[in-house]
CSV table of C-alpha atoms and ligand atoms in Angstrom, one decimal:
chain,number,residue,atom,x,y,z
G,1379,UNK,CA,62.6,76.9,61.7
G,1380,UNK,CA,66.1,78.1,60.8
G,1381,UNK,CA,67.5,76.8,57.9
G,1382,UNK,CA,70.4,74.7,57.7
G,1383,UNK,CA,71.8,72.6,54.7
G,1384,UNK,CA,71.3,69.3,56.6
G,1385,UNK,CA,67.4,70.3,57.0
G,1386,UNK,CA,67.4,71.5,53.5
G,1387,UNK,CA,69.3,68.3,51.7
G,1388,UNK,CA,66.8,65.8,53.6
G,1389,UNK,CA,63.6,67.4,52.8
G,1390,UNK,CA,64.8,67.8,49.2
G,1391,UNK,CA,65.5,63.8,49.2
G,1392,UNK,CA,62.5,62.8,51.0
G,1393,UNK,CA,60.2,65.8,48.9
G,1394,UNK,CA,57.1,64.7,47.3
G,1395,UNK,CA,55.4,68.5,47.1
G,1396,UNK,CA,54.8,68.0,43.8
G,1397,UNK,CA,54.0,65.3,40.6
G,1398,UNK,CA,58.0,65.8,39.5
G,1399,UNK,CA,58.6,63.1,42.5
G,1400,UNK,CA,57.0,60.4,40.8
G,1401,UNK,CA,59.7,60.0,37.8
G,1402,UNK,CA,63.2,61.1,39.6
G,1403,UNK,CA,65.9,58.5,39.9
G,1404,UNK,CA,67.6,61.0,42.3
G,1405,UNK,CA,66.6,64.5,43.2
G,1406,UNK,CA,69.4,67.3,42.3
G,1407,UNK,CA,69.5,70.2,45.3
G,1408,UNK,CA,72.7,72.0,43.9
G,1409,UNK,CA,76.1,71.8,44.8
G,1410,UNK,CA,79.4,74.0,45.7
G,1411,UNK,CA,80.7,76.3,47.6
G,1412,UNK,CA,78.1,77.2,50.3
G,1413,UNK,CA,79.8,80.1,51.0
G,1414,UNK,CA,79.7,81.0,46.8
G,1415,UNK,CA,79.8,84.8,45.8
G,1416,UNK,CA,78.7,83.6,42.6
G,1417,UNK,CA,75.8,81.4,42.4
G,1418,UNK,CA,74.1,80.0,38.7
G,1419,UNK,CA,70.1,79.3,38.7
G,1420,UNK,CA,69.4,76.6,35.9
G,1421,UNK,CA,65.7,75.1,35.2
G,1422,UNK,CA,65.6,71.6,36.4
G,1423,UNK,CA,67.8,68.3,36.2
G,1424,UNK,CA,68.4,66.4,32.6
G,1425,UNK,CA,68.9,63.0,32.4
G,1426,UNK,CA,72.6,62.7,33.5
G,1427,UNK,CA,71.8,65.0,36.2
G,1428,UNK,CA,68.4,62.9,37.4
G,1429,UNK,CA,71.1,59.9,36.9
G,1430,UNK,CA,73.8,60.9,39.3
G,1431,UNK,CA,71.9,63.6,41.7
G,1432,UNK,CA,74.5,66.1,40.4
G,1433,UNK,CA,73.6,69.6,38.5
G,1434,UNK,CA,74.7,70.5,35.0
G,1435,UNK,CA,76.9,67.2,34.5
G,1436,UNK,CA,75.9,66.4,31.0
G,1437,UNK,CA,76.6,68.5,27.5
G,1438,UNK,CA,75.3,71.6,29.0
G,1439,UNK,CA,77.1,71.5,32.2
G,1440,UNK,CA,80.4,70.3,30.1
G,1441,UNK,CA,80.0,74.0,28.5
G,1442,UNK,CA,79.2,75.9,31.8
G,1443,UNK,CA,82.0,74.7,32.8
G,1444,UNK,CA,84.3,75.7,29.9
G,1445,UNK,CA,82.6,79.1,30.8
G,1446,UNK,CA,83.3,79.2,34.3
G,1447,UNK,CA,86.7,78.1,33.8
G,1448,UNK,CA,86.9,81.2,31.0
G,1449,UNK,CA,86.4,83.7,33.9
G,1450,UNK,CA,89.3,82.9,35.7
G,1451,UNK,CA,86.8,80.2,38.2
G,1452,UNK,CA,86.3,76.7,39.1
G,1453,UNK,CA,83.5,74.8,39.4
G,1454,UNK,CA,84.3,74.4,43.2
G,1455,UNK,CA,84.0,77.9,44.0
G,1456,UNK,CA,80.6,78.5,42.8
G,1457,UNK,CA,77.1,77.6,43.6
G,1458,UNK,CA,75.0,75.5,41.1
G,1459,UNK,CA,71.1,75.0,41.7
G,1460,UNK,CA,68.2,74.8,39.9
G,1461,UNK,CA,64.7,76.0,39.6
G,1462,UNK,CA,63.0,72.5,40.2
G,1463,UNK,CA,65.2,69.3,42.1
G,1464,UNK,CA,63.7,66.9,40.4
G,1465,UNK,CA,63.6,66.2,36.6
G,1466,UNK,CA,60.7,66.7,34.3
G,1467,UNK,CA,59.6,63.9,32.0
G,1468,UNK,CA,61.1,64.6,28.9
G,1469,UNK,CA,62.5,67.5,29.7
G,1470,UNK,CA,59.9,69.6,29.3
G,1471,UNK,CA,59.9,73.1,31.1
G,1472,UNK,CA,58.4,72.8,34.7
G,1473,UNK,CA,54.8,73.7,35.5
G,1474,UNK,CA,54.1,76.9,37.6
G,1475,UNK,CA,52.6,75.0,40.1
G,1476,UNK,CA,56.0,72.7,40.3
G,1477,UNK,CA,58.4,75.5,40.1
G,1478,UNK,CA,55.9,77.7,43.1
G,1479,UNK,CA,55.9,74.2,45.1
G,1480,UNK,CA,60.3,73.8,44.8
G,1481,UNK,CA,60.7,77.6,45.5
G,1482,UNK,CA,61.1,77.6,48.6
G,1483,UNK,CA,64.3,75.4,48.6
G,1484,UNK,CA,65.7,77.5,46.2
G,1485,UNK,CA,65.1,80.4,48.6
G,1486,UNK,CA,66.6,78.4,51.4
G,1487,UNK,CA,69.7,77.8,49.5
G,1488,UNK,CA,69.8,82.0,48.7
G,1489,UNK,CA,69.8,82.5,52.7
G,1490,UNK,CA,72.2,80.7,53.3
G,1491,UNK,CA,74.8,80.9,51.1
G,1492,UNK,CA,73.9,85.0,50.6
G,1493,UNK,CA,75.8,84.8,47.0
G,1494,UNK,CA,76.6,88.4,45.8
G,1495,UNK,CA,76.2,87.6,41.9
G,1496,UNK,CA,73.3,85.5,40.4
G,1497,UNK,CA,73.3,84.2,37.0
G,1498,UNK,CA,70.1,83.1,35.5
G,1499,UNK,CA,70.4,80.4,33.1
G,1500,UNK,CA,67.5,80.9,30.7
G,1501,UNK,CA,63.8,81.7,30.6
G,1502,UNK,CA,62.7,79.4,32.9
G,1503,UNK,CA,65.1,80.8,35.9
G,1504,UNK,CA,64.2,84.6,35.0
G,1505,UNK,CA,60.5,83.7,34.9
G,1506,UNK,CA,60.5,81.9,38.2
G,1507,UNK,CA,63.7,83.8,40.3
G,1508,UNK,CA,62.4,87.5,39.0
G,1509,UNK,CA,58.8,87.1,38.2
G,1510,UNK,CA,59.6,88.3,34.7
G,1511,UNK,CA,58.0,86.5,31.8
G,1512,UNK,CA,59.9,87.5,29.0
G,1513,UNK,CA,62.1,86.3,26.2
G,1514,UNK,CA,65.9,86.0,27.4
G,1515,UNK,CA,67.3,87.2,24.2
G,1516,UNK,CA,65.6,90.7,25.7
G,1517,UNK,CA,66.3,90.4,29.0
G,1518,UNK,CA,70.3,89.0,28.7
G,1519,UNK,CA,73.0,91.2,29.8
G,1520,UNK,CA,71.5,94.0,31.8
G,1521,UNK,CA,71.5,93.7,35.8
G,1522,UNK,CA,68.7,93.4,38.3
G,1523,UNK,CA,69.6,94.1,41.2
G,1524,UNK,CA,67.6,93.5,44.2
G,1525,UNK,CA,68.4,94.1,48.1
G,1526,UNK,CA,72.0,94.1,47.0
G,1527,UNK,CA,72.0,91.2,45.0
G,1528,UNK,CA,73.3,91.7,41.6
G,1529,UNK,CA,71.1,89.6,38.8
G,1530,UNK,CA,72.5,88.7,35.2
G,1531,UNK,CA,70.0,87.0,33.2
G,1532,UNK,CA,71.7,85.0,30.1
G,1533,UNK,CA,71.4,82.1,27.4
G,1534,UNK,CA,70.7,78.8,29.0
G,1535,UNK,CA,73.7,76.6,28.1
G,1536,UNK,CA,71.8,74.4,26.0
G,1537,UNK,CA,70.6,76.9,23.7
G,1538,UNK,CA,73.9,77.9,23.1
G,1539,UNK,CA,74.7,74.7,22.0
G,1540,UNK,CA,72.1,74.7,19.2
G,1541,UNK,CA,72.8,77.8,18.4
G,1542,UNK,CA,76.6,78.6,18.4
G,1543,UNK,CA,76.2,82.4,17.3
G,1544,UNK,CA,74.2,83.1,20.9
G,1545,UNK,CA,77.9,82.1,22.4
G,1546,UNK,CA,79.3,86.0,21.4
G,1547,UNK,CA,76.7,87.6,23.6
G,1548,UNK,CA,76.5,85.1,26.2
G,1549,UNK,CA,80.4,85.4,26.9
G,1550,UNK,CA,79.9,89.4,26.8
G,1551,UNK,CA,77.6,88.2,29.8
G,1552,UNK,CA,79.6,86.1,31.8
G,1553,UNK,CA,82.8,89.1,31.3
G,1554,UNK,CA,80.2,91.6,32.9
G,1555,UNK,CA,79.9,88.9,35.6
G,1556,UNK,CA,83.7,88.8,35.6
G,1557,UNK,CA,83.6,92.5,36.2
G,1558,UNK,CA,81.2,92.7,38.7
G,1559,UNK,CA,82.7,90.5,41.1
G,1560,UNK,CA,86.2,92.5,40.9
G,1561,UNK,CA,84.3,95.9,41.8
G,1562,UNK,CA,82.2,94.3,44.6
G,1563,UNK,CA,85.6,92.7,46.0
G,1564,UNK,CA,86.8,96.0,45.9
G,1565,UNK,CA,84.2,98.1,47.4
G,1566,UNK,CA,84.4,95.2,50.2
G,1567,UNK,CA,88.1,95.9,50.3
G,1568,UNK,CA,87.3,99.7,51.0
G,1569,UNK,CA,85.5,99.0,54.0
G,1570,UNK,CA,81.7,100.4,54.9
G,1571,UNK,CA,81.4,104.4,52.6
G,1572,UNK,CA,82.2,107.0,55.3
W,1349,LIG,N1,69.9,71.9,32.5
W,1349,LIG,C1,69.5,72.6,33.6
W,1349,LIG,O1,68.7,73.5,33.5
W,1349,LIG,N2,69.9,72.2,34.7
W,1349,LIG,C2,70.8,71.1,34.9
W,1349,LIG,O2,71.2,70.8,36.0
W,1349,LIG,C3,71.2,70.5,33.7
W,1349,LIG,C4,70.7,70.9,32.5
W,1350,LIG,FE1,59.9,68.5,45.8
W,1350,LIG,FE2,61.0,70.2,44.1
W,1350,LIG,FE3,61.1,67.6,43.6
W,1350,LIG,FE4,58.8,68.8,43.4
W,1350,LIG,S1,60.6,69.2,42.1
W,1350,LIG,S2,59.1,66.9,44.4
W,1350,LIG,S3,58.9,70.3,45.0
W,1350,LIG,S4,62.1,68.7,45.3
């Protein structure tokens, strides 16, 4: 069946693929601009998120903002999602078997808003979006790309918020981000290479 966002936002509110069902006050699918050239990946909904059915809208989110607004965007104009849509209990990172059953939402949401930039908030979205299990502090800053799709891994915004001196390197990320979206404008600009 075709994907469309009205398919996609009922089978994420009705979902019960996996345990995370049972404890969500409201599942979180994402939200922006579905037509986003820059789309961020988090790990799952918080509290205040699982509270209001809304990504990133509590400390972490108050400083992803800050950072969007630092490169020249607003929140409006990008796409925020997650790895799971429904909160685990106590926060705890999702299972494999949680994140594998939520995927393909995620991958419904890449297909149709075709974002040109990805950023990968922490471990958890480089584990599950790139299949690579490896420390962020190792993998931040260097691009992935895939089928044209340009992939900065970085600090999760709640690590950076208990532990400030991250913040250097992570806004070294998000300029690269800044960057990359100017040369891809351009090279759009320039039409199709001869
Ligand atoms: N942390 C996340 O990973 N996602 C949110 O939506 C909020 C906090
Ligand atoms: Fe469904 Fe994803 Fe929620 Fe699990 S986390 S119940 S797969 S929407």
């Amino acid at each position: 069946m075709k994907a469309s966002w009205e398919t996609l936002l009922e089978s994420v509110n009705g979902c019960r693929m996996c345990r995370l069902c049972e404890n969500r006050t409201h599942p979180v699918p994402g939200e922006g601009d579905p037509n986003a050239r820059l789309m961020f990946i988090g790990e799952g909904p918080g509290r205040d998120e699982d509270e209001q059915g809304r990504p990133f809208v509590g400390a972490s989110g108050k400083l992803l903002d800050t950072m969007i607004h630092a490169i020249g965007m607003e929140r409006c104009e990008v796409y925020i999602a997650n790895v799971v849509k429904c909160r685990p209990p106590m926060n705890r990172n999702p299972e494999p078997d949680e994140a594998a059953a939520c995927m393909p939402y995620l991958r419904q949401q890449f297909v149709l808003i075709r974002p040109r930039v990805i950023v990968l908030l922490g471990k958890i979205a480089l584990r599950y979006v790139l299949g690579e299990d490896r420390p962020i502090s190792a993998a931040r800053g260097i691009w992935v790309e895939r089928k044209g799709v340009f992939f900065m891994p970085t600090y999760h915004p709640s690590a950076l918020l208990r532990d400030p001196s991250k913040k250097r390197e992570a806004w070294e990320d998000f300029k690269a981000v800044r960057r990359k979206l100017a040369e891809l404008e351009q090279a759009d600009e320039a039409g199709p290479q001869q």
